Coordinates of C-alpha atoms in Angstrom, one line a residue:
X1 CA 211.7 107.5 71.4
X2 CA 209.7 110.8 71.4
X3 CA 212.0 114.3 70.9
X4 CA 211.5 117.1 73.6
X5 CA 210.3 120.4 71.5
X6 CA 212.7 122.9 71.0
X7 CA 212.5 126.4 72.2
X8 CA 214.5 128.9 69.8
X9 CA 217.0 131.1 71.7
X10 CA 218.3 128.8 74.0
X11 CA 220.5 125.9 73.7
X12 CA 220.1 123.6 70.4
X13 CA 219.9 119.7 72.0
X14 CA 222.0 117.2 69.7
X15 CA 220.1 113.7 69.8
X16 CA 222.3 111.0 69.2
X17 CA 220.6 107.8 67.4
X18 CA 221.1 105.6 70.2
X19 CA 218.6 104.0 72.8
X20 CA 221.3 104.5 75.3
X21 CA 221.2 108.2 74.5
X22 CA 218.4 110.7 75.5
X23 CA 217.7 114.3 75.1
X24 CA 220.1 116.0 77.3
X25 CA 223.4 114.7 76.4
X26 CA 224.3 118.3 74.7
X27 CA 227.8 118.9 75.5
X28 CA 228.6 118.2 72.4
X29 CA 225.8 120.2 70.2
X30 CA 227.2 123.0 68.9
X31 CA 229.4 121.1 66.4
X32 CA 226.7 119.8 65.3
X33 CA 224.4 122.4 65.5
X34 CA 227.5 123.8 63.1
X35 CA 228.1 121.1 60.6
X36 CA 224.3 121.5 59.4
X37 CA 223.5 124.6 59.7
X38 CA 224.7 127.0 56.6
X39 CA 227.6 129.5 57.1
X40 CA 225.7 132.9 57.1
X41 CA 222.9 131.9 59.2
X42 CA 222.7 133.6 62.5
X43 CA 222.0 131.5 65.8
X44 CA 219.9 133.5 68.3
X45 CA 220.5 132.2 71.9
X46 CA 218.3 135.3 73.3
X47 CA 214.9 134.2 75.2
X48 CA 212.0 136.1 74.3
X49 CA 208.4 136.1 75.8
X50 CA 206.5 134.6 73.4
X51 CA 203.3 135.7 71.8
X52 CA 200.1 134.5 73.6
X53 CA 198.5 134.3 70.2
X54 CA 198.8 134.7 66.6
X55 CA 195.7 136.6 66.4
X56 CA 195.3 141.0 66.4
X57 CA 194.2 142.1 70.3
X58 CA 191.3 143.9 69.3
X59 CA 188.2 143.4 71.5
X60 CA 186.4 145.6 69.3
X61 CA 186.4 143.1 66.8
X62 CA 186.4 140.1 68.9
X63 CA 187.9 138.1 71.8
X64 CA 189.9 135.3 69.8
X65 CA 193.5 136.8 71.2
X66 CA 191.9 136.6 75.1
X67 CA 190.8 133.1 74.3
X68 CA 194.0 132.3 72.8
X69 CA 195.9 133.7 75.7
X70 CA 193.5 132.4 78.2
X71 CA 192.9 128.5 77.1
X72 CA 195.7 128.4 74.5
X73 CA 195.3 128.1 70.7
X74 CA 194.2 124.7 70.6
X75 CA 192.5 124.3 73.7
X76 CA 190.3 127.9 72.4
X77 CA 189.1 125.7 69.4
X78 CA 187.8 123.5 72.1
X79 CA 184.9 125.4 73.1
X80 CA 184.0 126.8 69.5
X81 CA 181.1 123.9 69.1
X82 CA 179.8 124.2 72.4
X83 CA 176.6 125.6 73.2
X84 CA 176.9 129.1 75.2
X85 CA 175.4 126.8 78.6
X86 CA 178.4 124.4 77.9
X87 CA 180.8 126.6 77.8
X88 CA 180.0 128.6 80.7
X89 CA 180.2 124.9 82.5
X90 CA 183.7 124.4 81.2
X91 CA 184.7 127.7 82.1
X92 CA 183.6 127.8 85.4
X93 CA 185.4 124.1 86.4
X94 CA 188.8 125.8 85.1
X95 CA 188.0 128.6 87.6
X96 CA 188.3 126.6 90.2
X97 CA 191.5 125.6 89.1
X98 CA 192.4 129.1 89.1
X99 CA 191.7 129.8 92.2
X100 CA 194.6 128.1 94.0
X101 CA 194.0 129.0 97.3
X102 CA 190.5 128.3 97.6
X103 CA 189.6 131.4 98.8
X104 CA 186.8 131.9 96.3
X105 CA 188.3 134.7 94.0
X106 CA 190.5 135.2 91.4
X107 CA 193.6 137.3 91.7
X108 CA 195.6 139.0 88.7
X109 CA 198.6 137.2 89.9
X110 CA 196.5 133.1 90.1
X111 CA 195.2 134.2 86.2
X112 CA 198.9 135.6 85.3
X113 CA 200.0 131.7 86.4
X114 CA 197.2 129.7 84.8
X115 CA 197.8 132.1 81.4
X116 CA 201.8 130.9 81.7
X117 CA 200.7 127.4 82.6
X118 CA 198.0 127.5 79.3
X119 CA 201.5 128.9 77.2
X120 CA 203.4 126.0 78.0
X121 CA 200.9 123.1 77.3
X122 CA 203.2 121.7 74.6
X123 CA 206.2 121.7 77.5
X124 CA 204.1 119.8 79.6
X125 CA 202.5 117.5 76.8
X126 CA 206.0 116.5 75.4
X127 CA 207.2 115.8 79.6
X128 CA 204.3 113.6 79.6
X129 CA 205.6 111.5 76.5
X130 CA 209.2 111.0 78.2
X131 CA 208.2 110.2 81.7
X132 CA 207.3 106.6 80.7
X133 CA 210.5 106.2 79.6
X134 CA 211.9 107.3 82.9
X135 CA 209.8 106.3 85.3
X136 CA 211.2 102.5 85.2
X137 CA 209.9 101.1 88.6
X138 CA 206.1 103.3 87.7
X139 CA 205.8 105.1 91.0
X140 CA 204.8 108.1 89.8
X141 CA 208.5 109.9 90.3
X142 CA 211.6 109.6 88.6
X143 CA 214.9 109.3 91.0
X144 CA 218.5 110.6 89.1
X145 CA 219.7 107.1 89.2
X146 CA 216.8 106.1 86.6
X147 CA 217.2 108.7 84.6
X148 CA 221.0 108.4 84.5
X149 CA 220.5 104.6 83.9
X150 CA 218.2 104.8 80.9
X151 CA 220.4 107.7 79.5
X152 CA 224.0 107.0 79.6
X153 CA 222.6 102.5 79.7
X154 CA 225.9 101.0 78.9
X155 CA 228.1 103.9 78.7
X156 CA 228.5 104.2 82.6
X157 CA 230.6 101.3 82.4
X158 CA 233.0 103.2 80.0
X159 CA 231.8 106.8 80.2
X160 CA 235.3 107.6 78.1
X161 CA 234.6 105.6 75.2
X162 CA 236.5 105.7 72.1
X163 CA 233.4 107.5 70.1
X164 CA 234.3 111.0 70.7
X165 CA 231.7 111.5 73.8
X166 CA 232.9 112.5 77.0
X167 CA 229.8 111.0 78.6
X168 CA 231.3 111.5 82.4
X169 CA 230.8 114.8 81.7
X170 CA 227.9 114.9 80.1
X171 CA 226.6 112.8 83.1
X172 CA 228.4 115.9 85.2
X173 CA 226.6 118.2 83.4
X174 CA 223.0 116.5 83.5
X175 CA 223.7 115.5 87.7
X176 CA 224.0 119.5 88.4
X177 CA 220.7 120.6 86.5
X178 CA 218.8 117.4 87.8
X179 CA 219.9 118.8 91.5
X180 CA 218.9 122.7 90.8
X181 CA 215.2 121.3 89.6
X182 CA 215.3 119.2 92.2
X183 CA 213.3 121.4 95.1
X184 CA 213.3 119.4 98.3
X185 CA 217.0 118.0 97.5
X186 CA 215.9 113.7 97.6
X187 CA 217.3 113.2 94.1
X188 CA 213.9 112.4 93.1
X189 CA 211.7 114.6 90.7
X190 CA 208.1 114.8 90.3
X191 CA 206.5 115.7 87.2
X192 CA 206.9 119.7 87.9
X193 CA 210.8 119.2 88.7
X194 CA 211.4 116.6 85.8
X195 CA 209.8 119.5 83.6
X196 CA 211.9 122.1 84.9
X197 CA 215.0 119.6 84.1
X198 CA 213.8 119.5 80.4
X199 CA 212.7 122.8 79.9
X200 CA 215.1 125.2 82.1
X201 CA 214.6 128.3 80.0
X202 CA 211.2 128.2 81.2
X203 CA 211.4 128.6 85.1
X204 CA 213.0 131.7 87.4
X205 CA 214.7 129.2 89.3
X206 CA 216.6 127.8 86.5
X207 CA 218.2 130.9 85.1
X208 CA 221.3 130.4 86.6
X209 CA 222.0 126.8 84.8
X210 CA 220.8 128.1 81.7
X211 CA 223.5 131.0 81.9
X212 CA 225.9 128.8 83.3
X213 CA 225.6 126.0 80.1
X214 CA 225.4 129.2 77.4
X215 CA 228.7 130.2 79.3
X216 CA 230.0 126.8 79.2
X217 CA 229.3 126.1 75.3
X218 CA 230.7 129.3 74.1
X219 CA 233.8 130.0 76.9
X220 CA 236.1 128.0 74.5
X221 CA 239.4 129.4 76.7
X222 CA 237.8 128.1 80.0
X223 CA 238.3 131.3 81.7
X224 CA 235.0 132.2 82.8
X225 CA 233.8 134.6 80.6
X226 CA 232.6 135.2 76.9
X227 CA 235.2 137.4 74.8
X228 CA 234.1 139.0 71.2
X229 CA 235.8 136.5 69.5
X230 CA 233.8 133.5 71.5
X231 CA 230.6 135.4 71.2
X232 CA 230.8 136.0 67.5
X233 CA 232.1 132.4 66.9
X234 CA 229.3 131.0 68.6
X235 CA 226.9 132.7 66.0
X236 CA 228.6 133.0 62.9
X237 CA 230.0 129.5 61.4
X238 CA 233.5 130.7 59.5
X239 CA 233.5 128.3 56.6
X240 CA 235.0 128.1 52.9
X241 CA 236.8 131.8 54.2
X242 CA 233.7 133.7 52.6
X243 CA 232.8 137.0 53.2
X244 CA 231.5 138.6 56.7
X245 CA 227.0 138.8 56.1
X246 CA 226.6 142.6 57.4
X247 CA 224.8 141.5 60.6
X248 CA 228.4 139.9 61.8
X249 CA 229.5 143.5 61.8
X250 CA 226.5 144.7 63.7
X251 CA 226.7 141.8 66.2
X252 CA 230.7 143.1 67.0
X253 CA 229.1 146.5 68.0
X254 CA 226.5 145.1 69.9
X255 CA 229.1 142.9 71.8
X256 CA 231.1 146.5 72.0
X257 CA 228.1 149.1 73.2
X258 CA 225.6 147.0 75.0
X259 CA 226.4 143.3 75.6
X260 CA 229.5 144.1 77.3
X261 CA 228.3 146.6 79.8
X262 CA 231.6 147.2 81.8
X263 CA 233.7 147.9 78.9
X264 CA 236.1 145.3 80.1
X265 CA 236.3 143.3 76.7
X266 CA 234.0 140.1 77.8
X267 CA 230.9 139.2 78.9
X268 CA 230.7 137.8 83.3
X269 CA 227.5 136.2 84.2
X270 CA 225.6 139.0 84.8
X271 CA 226.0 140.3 81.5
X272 CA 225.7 136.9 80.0
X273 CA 222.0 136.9 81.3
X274 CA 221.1 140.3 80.4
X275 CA 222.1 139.3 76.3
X276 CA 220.2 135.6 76.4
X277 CA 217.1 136.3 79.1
X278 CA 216.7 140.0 79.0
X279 CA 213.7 141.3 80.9
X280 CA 211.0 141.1 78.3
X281 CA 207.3 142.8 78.2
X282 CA 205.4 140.3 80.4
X283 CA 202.4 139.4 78.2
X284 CA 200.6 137.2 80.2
X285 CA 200.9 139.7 83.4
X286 CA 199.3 142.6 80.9
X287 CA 196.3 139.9 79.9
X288 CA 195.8 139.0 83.5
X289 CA 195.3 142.5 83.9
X290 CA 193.2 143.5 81.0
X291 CA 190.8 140.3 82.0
X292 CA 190.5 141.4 85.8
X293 CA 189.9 145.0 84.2
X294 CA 187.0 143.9 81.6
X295 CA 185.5 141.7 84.2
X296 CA 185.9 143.0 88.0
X297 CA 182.4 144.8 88.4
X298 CA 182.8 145.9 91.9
X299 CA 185.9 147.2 91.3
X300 CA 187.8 145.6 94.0
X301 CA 190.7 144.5 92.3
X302 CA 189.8 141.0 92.2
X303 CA 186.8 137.7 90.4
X304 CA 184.2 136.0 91.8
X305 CA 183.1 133.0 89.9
X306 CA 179.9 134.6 88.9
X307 CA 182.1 137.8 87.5
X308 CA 184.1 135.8 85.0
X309 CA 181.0 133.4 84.1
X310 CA 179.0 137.0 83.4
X311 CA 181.6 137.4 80.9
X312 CA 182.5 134.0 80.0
X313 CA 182.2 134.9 75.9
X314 CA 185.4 137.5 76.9
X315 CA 187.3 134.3 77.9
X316 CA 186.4 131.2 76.5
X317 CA 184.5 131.2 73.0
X318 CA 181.2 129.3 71.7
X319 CA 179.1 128.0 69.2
X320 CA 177.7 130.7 67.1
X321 CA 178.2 133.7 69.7
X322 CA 176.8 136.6 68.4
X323 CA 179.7 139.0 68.6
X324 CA 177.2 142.3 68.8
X325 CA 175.3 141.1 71.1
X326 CA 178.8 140.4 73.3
X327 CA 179.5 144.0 73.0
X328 CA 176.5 145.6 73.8
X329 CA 176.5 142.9 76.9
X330 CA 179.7 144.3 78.1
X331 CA 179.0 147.7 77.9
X332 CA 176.0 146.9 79.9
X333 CA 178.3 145.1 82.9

C-alpha cells in the first residue's frame, strides 16, 4: 500500500500497519509523532510557500530556475536532450494547456496556475497511486462509502474496539474533510476533490479544515482555543525532566507578542491560521510575472503562442543551447 508524501508544517499522518487502515486515520498521530521523535526537536506546524527551485534566479547566467519553476525539476530535465525544434514542439502543446479558456493568449494569472499545478506534481503523482485502491467499482470517481469501506474494512462493525482507536471518530473526522473537498455536495470525489481530501494544506478552500484539525490536535482542554501551555506542548516533547533547548523560551514569547494577537492568553481561529498558513511571498505569482515581463513584446500585458515559442529557451531548456547566443536573442526581442 503506497504512503501519501508528507508536507512539513502541517499535520504529521500516523500509518497504522493494517490493510484495514489508510492514510488519514490521524487522530491519534501526535503520540506517535511524540514517542519517536527526540525530546528537543522542534515540530514546525507553519505552511510555507515552497521554493520553485533549488537553483540561483539569475537569468544572466542562465534560465535553469524559470525552467524549474515553469516544468518542475524533473519534468525541466525532460527537455535537456531535445533538439531546439523539439522542444519548441513540446513547449508549444503545454501552451495550449495553459491557455484555459481558449482564447488564444496567455494571462499572468493561467501561467501563475499551471506554475502551482507544475509545483505539486508529486501531490498529484502519489493521488494517482491511491486512487486504485479507492476506486473499487473503477468508474473513474471515488464515493465516501468506498473510501470509508476500504479504510475503516472491519472496524465499522466495531468502530470502539478494544485497541486504543476511536475509529468512529476518526471516521467523524475523515466524513467532514471528505464533504468540504467535496464541491458539488454528491458524496462523490473526482480526482481534483479526492486530492484536495489528501492534500488540504494545498487548496484555499481547505484552510478552514486544516485550522480546524491543528486546533483539534493541540486543544487538549476542548475549549476552543490554543493556550501557551497547549501550544508549547504540542512542539516541545517534556521527557526524562531535562532542561528547556533555548528556542522553548523563544517560542513562549512568540506565543506572547505575535501569535496571540488580542492579548487574551490563547490563540481563536483566526490567530490559529495566521501562526500555521501565514500569508507567504507568492513565488509562482512573481514568476508568472517575470515570464509575461521577459516575453510580452507588444506590451499588452498578455502571450501569444508565437511570444512564448520566440522565447521558448527562457522556459523550457534544450540540447546544447548556446547560453550567449540566448542572451543576445533576448535583448534583440
Amino acid at each position: 500500500m503506497p504512503f501519501p508524501s508528507e508536507r512539513p508544517g502541517y499535520l504529521r499522518r500516523v500509518y497504522v500497519m493494517k490493510m484495514e487502515i489508510r492514510p488519514l486515520l490521524m487522530c491519534f498521530a501526535l503520540c506517535v509523532v511524540y514517542a519517536t521523535s527526540k525530546p528537543t526537536e522542534k515540530k514546525d506546524r507553519v505552511q510555507h510557500d515552497a521554493l520553485l527551485s533549488s537553483k540561483e534566479h539569475d537569468d544572466g547566467t542562465n534560465f535553469d530556475y524559470d525552467h524549474d519553476a515553469f516544468l518542475g525539476e524533473e519534468e525541466a530535465k525532460t527537455f535537456d536532450d531535445l533538439t531546439p525544434e523539439e522542444s519548441k514542439n513540446r513547449l508549444g502543446k503545454i501552451v495550449d494547456k495553459i491557455d484555459a479558456d481558449e482564447d488564444g493568449f496567455v494571462t499572468e494569472a493561467e501561467l501563475k496556475a499551471w506554475i502551482k499545478k507544475a509545483q505539486k506534481k508529486y501531490i498529484y503523482d502519489n493521488v494517482e497511486r491511491q486512487w486504485k485502491d479507492f476506486d473499487m467499482n473503477n468508474d473513474g470517481m471515488i464515493s465516501w462509502d468506498e473510501y470509508k469501506n476500504v479504510t475503516y474494512g472491519t472496524y465499522l462493525d466495531d468502530p470502539e474496539s478494544d485497541d486504543g482507536y476511536n475509529y468512529k471518530q476518526m471516521m467523524a473526522r475523515d466524513e467532514r474533510r471528505f464533504t468540504m473537498a467535496d464541491g458539488n455536495g454528491d458524496h462523490i470525489a473526482d480526482k481534483e476533490e479526492f486530492t484536495a481530501f489528501l492534500h488540504p494544506e494545498e487548496y484555499e478552500h481547505m484552510k478552514d479544515i486544516v485550522v480546524l484539525e491543528t486546533m483539534e490536535d493541540i486543544d487538549k482542554n476542548g475549549d476552543g482555543f490554543i493556550d501557551l501551555e497547549e501550544y508549547i506542548g504540542d512542539m516541545y516533547n517534556h521527557e526524562d525532566e531535562m532542561d528547556e533547548p533555548g528556542w522553548v523560551a523563544t517560542e513562549r514569547e512568540q506565543f506572547s507578542e505575535f501569535r496571540d494577537k488580542n492579548k487574551d492568553g490563547k490563540m481563536d481561529k483566526e490567530e490559529t491560521m495566521d501562526w500555521i498558513l501565514p500569508a507567504d511571498y507568492d513565488h509562482a505569482e512573481a514568476e508568472a510575472k517575470h515570464l509575461v515581463y521577459e516575453s510580452d513584446t507588444n506590451k499588452d500585458g498578455k502571450l501569444t503562442k508565437e511570444e512564448i515559442l520566440n522565447k521558448y529557451d527562457l522556459f523550457v531548456g534544450s540540447q546544447a543551447t548556446d547560453f550567449g547566443e540566448a542572451l543576445v536573442r533576448h535583448d534583440e526581442f
